[in-house]
CSV table of C-alpha atoms and ligand atoms in Angstrom, one decimal:
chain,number,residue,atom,x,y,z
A,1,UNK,CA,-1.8,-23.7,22.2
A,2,UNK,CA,-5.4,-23.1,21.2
A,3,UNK,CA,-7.1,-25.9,19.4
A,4,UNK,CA,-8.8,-23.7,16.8
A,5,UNK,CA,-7.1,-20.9,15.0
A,6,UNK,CA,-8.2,-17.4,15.3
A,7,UNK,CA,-9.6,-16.5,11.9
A,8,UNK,CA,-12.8,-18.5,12.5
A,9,UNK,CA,-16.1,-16.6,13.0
A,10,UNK,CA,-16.5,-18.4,16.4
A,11,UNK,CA,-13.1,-17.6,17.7
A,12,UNK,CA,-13.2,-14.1,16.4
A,13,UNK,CA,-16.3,-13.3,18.1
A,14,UNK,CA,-15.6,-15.3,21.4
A,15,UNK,CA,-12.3,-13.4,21.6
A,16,UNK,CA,-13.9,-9.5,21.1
A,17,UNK,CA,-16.8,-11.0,23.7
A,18,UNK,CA,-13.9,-12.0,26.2
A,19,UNK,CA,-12.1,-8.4,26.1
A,20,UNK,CA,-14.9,-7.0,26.2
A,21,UNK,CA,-14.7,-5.1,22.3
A,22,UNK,CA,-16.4,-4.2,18.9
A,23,UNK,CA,-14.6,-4.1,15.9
A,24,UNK,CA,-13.8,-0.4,15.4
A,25,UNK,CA,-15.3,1.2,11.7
A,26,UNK,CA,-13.4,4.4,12.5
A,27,UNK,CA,-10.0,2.3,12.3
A,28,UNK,CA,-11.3,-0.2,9.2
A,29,UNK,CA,-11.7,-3.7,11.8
A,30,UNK,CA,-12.9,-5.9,9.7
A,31,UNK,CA,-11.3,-9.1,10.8
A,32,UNK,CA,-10.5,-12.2,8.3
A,33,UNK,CA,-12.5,-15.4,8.6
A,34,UNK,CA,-11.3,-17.3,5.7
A,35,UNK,CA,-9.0,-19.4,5.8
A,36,UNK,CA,-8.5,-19.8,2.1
A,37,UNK,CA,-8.0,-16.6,1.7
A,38,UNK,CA,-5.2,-16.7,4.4
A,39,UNK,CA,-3.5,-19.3,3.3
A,40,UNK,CA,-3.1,-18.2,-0.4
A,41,UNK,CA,-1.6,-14.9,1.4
A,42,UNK,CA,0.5,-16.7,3.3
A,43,UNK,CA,1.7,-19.6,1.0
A,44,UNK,CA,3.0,-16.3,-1.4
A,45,UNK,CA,5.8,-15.7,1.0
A,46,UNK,CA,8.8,-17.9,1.1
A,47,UNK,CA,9.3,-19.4,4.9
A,48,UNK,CA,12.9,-17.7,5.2
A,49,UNK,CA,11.0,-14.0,5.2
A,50,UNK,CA,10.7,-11.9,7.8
A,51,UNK,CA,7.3,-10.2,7.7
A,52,UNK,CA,6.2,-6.5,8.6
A,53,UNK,CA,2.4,-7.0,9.3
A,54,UNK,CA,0.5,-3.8,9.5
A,55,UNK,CA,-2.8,-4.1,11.5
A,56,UNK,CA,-2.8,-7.4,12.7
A,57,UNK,CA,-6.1,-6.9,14.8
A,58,UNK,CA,-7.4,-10.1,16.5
A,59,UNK,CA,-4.5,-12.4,15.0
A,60,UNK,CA,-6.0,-14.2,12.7
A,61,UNK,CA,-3.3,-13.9,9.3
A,62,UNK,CA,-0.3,-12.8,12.6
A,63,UNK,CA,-1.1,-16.6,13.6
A,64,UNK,CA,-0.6,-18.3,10.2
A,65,UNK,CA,2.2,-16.5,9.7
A,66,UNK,CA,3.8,-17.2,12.6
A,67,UNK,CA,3.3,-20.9,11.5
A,68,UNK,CA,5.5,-20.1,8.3
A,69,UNK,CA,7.7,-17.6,8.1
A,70,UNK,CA,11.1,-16.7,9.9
A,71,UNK,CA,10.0,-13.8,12.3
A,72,UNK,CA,6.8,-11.5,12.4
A,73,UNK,CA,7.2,-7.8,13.3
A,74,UNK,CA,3.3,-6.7,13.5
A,75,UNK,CA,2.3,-3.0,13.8
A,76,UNK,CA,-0.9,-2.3,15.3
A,77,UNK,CA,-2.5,1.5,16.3
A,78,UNK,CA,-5.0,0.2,18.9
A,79,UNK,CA,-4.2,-1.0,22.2
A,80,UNK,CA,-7.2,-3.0,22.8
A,81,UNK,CA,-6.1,-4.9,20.3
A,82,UNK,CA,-2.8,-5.2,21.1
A,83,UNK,CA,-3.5,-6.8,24.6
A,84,UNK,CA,-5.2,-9.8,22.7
A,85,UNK,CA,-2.1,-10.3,20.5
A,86,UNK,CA,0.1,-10.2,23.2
A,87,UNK,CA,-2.1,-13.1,25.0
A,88,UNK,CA,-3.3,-15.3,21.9
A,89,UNK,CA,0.3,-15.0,20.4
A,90,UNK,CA,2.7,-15.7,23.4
A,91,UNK,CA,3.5,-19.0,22.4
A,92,UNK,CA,5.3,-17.6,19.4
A,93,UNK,CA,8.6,-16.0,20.5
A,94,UNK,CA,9.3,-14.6,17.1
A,95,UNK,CA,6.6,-12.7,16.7
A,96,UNK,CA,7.0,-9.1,18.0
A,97,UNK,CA,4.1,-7.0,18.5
A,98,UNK,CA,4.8,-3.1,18.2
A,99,UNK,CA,2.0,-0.7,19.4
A,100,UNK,CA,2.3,2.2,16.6
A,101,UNK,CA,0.5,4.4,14.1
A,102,UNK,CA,1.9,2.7,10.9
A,103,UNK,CA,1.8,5.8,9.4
A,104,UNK,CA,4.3,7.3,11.6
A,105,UNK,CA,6.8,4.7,12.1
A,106,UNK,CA,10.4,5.6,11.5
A,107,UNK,CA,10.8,2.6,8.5
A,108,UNK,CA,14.6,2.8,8.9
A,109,UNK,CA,14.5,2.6,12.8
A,110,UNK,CA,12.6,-0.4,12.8
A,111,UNK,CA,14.9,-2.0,10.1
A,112,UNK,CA,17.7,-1.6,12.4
A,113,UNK,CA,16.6,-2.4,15.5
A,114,UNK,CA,13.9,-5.4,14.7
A,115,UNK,CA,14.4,-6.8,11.0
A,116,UNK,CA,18.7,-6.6,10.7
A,117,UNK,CA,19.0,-8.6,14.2
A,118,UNK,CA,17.3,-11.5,12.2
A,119,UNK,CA,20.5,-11.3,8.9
A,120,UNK,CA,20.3,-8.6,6.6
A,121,UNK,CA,20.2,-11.0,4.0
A,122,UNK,CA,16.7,-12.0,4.4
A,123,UNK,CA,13.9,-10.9,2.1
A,124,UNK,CA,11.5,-8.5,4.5
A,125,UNK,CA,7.9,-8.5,3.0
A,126,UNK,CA,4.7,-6.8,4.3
A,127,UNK,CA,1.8,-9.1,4.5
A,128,UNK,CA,-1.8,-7.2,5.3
A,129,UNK,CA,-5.1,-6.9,5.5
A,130,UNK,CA,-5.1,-3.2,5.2
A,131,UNK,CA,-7.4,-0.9,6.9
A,132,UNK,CA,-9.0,1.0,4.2
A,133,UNK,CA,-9.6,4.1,5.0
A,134,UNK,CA,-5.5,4.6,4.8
A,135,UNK,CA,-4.5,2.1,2.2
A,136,UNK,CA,-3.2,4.5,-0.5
A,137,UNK,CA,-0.8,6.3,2.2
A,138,UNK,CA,0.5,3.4,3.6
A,139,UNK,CA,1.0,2.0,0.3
A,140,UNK,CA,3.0,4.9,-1.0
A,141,UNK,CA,4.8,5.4,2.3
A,142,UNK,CA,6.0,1.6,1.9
A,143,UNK,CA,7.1,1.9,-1.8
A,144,UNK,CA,9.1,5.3,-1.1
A,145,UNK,CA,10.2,5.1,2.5
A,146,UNK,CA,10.4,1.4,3.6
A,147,UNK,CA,13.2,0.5,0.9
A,148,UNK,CA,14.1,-2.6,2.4
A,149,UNK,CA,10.8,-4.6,1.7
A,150,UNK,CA,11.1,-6.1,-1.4
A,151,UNK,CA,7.5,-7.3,-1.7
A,152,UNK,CA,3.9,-6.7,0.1
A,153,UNK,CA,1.0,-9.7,-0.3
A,154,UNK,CA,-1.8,-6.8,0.7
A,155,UNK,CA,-5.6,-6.6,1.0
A,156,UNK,CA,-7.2,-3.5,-0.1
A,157,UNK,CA,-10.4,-2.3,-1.5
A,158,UNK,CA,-11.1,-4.0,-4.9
A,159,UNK,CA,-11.4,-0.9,-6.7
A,160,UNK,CA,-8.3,1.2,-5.2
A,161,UNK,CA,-6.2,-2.3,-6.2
A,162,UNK,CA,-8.1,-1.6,-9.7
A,163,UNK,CA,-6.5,1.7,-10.0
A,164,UNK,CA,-3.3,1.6,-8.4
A,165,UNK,CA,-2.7,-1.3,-11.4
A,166,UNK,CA,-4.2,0.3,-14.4
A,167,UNK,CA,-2.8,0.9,-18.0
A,168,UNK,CA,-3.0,3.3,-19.3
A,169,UNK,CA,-6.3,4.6,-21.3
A,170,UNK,CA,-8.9,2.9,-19.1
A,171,UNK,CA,-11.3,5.0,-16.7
A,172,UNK,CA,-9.2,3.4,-13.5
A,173,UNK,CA,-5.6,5.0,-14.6
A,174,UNK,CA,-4.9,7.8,-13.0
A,175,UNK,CA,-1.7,9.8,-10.7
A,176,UNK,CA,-1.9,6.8,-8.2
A,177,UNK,CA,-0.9,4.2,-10.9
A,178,UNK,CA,1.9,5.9,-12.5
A,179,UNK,CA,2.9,6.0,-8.7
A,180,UNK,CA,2.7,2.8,-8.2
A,181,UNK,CA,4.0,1.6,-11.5
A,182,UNK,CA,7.2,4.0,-10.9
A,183,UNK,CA,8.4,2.0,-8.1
A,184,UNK,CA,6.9,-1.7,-8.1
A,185,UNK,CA,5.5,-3.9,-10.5
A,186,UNK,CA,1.7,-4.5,-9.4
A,187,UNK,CA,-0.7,-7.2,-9.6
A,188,UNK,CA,-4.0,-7.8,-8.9
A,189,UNK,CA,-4.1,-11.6,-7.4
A,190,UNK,CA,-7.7,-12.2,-6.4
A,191,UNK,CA,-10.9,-10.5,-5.7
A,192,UNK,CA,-12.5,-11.1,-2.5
A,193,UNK,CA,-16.0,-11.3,-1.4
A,194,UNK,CA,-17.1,-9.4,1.8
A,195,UNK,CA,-18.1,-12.7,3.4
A,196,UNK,CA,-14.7,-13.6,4.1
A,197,UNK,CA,-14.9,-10.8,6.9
A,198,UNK,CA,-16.1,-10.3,10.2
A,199,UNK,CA,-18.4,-7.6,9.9
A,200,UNK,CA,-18.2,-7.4,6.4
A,201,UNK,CA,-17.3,-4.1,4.7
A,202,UNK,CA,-19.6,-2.7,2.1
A,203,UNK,CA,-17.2,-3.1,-0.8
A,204,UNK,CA,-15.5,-5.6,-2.6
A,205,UNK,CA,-11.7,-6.0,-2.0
A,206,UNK,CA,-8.7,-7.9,-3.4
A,207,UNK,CA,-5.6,-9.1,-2.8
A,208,UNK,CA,-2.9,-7.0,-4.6
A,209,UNK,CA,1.1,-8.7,-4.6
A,210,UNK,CA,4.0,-5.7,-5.2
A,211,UNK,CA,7.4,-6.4,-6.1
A,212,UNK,CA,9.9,-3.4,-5.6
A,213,UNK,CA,11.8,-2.8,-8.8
A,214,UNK,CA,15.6,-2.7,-8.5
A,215,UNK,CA,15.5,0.1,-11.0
A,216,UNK,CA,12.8,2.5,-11.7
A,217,UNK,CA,11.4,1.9,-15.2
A,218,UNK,CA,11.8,5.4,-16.6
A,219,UNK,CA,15.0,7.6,-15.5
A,220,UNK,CA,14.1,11.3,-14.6
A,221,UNK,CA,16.5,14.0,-13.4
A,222,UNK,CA,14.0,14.7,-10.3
A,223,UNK,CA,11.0,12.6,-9.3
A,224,UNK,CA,9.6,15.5,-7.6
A,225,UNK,CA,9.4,17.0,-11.3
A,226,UNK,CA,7.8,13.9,-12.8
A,227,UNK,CA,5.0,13.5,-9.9
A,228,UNK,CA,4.3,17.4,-9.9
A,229,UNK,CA,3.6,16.6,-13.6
A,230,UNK,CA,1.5,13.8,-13.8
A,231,UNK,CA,-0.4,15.2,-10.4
A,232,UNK,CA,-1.2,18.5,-12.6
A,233,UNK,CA,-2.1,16.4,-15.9
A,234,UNK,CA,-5.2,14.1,-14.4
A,235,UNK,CA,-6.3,16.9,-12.0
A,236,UNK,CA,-8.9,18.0,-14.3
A,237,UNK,CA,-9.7,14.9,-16.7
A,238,UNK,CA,-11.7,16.5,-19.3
A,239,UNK,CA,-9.2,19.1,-19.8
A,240,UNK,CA,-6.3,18.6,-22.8
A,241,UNK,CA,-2.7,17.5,-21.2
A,242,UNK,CA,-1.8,21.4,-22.2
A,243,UNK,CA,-3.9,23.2,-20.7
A,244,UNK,CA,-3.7,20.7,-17.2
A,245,UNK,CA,0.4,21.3,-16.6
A,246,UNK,CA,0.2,25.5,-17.9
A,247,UNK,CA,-1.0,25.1,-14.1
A,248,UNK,CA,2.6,24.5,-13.1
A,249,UNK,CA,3.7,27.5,-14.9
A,250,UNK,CA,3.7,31.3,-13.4
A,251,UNK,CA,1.1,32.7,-15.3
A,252,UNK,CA,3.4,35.2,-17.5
A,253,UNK,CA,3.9,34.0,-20.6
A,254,UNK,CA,2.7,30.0,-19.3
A,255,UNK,CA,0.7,29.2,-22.6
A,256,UNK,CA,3.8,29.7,-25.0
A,257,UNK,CA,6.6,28.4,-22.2
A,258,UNK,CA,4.1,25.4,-22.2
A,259,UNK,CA,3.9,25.1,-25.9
A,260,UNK,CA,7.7,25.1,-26.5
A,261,UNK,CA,7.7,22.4,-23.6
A,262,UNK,CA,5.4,20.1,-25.1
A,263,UNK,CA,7.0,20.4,-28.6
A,264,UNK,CA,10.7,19.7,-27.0
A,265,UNK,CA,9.4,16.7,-25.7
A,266,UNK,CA,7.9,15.6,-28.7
A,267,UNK,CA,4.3,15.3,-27.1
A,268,UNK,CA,1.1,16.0,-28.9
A,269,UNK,CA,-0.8,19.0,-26.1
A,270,UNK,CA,-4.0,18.5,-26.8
A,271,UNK,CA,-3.9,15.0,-26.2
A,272,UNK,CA,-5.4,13.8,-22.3
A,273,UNK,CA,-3.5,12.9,-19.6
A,274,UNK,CA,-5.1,9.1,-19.5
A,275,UNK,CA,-3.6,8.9,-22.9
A,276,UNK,CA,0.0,9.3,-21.5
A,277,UNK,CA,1.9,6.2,-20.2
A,278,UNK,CA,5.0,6.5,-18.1
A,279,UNK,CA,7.6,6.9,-20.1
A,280,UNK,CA,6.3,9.5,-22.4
A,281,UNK,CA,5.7,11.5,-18.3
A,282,UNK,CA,9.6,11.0,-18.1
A,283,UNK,CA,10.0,12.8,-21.4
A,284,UNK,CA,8.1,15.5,-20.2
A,285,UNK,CA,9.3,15.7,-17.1
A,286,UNK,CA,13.3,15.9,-18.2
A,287,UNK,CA,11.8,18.6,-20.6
A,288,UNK,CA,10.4,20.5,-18.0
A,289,UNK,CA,11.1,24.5,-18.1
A,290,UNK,CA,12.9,25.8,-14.8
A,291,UNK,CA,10.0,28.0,-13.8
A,292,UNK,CA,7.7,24.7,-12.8
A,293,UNK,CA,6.3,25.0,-9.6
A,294,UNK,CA,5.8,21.6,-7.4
A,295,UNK,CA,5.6,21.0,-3.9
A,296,UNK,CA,7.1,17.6,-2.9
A,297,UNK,CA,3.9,15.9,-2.6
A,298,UNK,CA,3.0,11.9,-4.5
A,299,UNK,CA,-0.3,11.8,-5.6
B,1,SAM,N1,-5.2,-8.4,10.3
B,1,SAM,C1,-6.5,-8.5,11.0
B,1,SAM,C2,-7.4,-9.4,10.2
B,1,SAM,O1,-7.2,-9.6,9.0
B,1,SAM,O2,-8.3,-10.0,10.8
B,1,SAM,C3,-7.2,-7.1,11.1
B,1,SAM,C4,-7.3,-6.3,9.8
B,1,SAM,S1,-8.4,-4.9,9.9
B,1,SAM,C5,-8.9,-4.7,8.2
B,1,SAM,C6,-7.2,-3.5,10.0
B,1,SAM,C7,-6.4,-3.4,11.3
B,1,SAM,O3,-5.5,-2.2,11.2
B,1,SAM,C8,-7.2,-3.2,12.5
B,1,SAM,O4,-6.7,-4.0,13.5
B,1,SAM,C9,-6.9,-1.7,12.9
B,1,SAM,O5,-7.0,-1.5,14.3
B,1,SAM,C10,-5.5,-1.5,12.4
B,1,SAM,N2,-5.1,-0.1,12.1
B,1,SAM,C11,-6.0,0.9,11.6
B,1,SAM,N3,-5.3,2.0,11.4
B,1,SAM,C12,-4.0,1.7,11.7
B,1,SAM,C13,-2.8,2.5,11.7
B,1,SAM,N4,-2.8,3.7,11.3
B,1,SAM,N5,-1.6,1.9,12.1
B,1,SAM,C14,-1.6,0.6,12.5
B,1,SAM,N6,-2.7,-0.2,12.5
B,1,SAM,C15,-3.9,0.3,12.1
């Protein structure tokens, strides 16, 4: 085994110098060389885990998971970068390196064939440095599709980990947290400066921990409903809630369709959508009139 790990700045630049490669802007490579900041990821996860890592680049977190946790499944788009892994991580057998677009991966195909061999009673987490310019899809693709992963340890972008855990009222709340909030509880853990990369990105970022909720905090008779509706309500912020969601309506007769709406769910129209927290969405949503028009679509 190497003598240093892979997160330092020598190693990290040695190893892109050996294959002969740049980190890539166009797919978010910024690699990790902090180990404190690794090691507070990785101490979050209990050592029985089996961990989904999406983009593990060079290695550097793959590597101190590997040194933890039960079994590392890590999902990585470029191939460049997956001929390092497979050299600087062949000493460790359980760690399985798939060459994917994460945002294509068949979640429950990979459950079956690569997490259940390990016992389906282990707790699967996703462990990440995210690449940015996808972190809200992947995100919401985890929380709706990957149902088995219980909780993810993730770094993002500071202010996308601001709004995916805002309350409601502040400038940060929008569609994305009552998204979020709908199927995990959310946490910001720690900001994180852009020295602890290699480059560094131009932004501040954070480390954000999700825990799936068993049940959803607000019961609606159809999610697409209630996602429609809070889409529709921060689409135009200045606007009053009333005049946002009369977009959902066919324009016959939407203003007093929308007005009987808003009174049956006992909710004040010409308040703003920001003033709105989840539950009182639900009520609008399970008040919603037949005729409302959505299209499947999260955020
Ligand atoms: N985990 C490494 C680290 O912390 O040093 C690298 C993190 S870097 C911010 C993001 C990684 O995600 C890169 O290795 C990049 O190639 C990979 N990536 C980008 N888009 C991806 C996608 N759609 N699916 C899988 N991996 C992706």
């Amino acid at each position: 085994m190497h003598e240093h790990p892979i997160y330092t700045q020598t190693r990290t630049k040695q190893l892109l110098a050996t294959y002969g490669l740049r980190a890539k802007k166009s797919l978010g490579q910024h690699f990790m060389i902090d180990g404190n900041v690794l090691r507070a990821m990785v101490a979050a996860v209990p050592p029985e885990a089996v961990v989904i890592e999406i983009g593990p680049g060079l290695g550097a977190l793959t590597e101190q998971l590997a040194q933890r946790v039960h079994a590392v499944v890590a999902v990585e788009i470029d191939v460049h970068m997956v001929r390092v892994l497979q050299d600087v991580l062949a000493p460790y057998a359980h760690v399985h390196i798939v060459h994917a677009d994460v945002l294509r991966i068949q979640w429950q195909q990979l459950y079956t064939e690569m997490i259940a061999p390990y016992g389906a009673e282990r707790p699967v987490y996703v462990v990440a440095n995210l690449p940015y310019y996808v972190t809200t899809p992947i995100v919401l693709a985890l929380l709706r599709d990957a149902v088995f992963v219980r909780t993810a340890i993730v770094m993002m972008q500071e202010e996308v980990c601001a709004r995916m855990t805002a309350s409601p009222c502040t400038k940060a709340y929008g569609s994305l947290s009552i998204a979020i909030a709908y199927y995990a509880h959310a946490h910001m853990m720690r900001t994180i400066p852009a020295t602890a990369f290699y480059p560094p990105p131009h932004v501040q970022s954070a480390v954000m921990r999700l825990d799936r909720r068993d049940i959803p905090p607000v019961m609606v008779h159809d999610e697409q409903v209630l996602f429609a509706l809070v889409r529709a309500a921060f689409a135009h912020r200045r606007k009053t809630l009333s005049n946002n969601i009369a977009s959902l309506l066919p324009d016959r007769d939407a203003k007093a369709v929308c007005a009987e709406w808003l009174r049956a769910a006992g909710i004040d129209g010409q308040r703003r959508g920001e003033t709105l927290d989840i539950a009182q969405f639900a009520a609008l949503a399970n008040h919603a009139p037949a005729v409302l028009r959505t299209d499947g679509a999260m955020i």
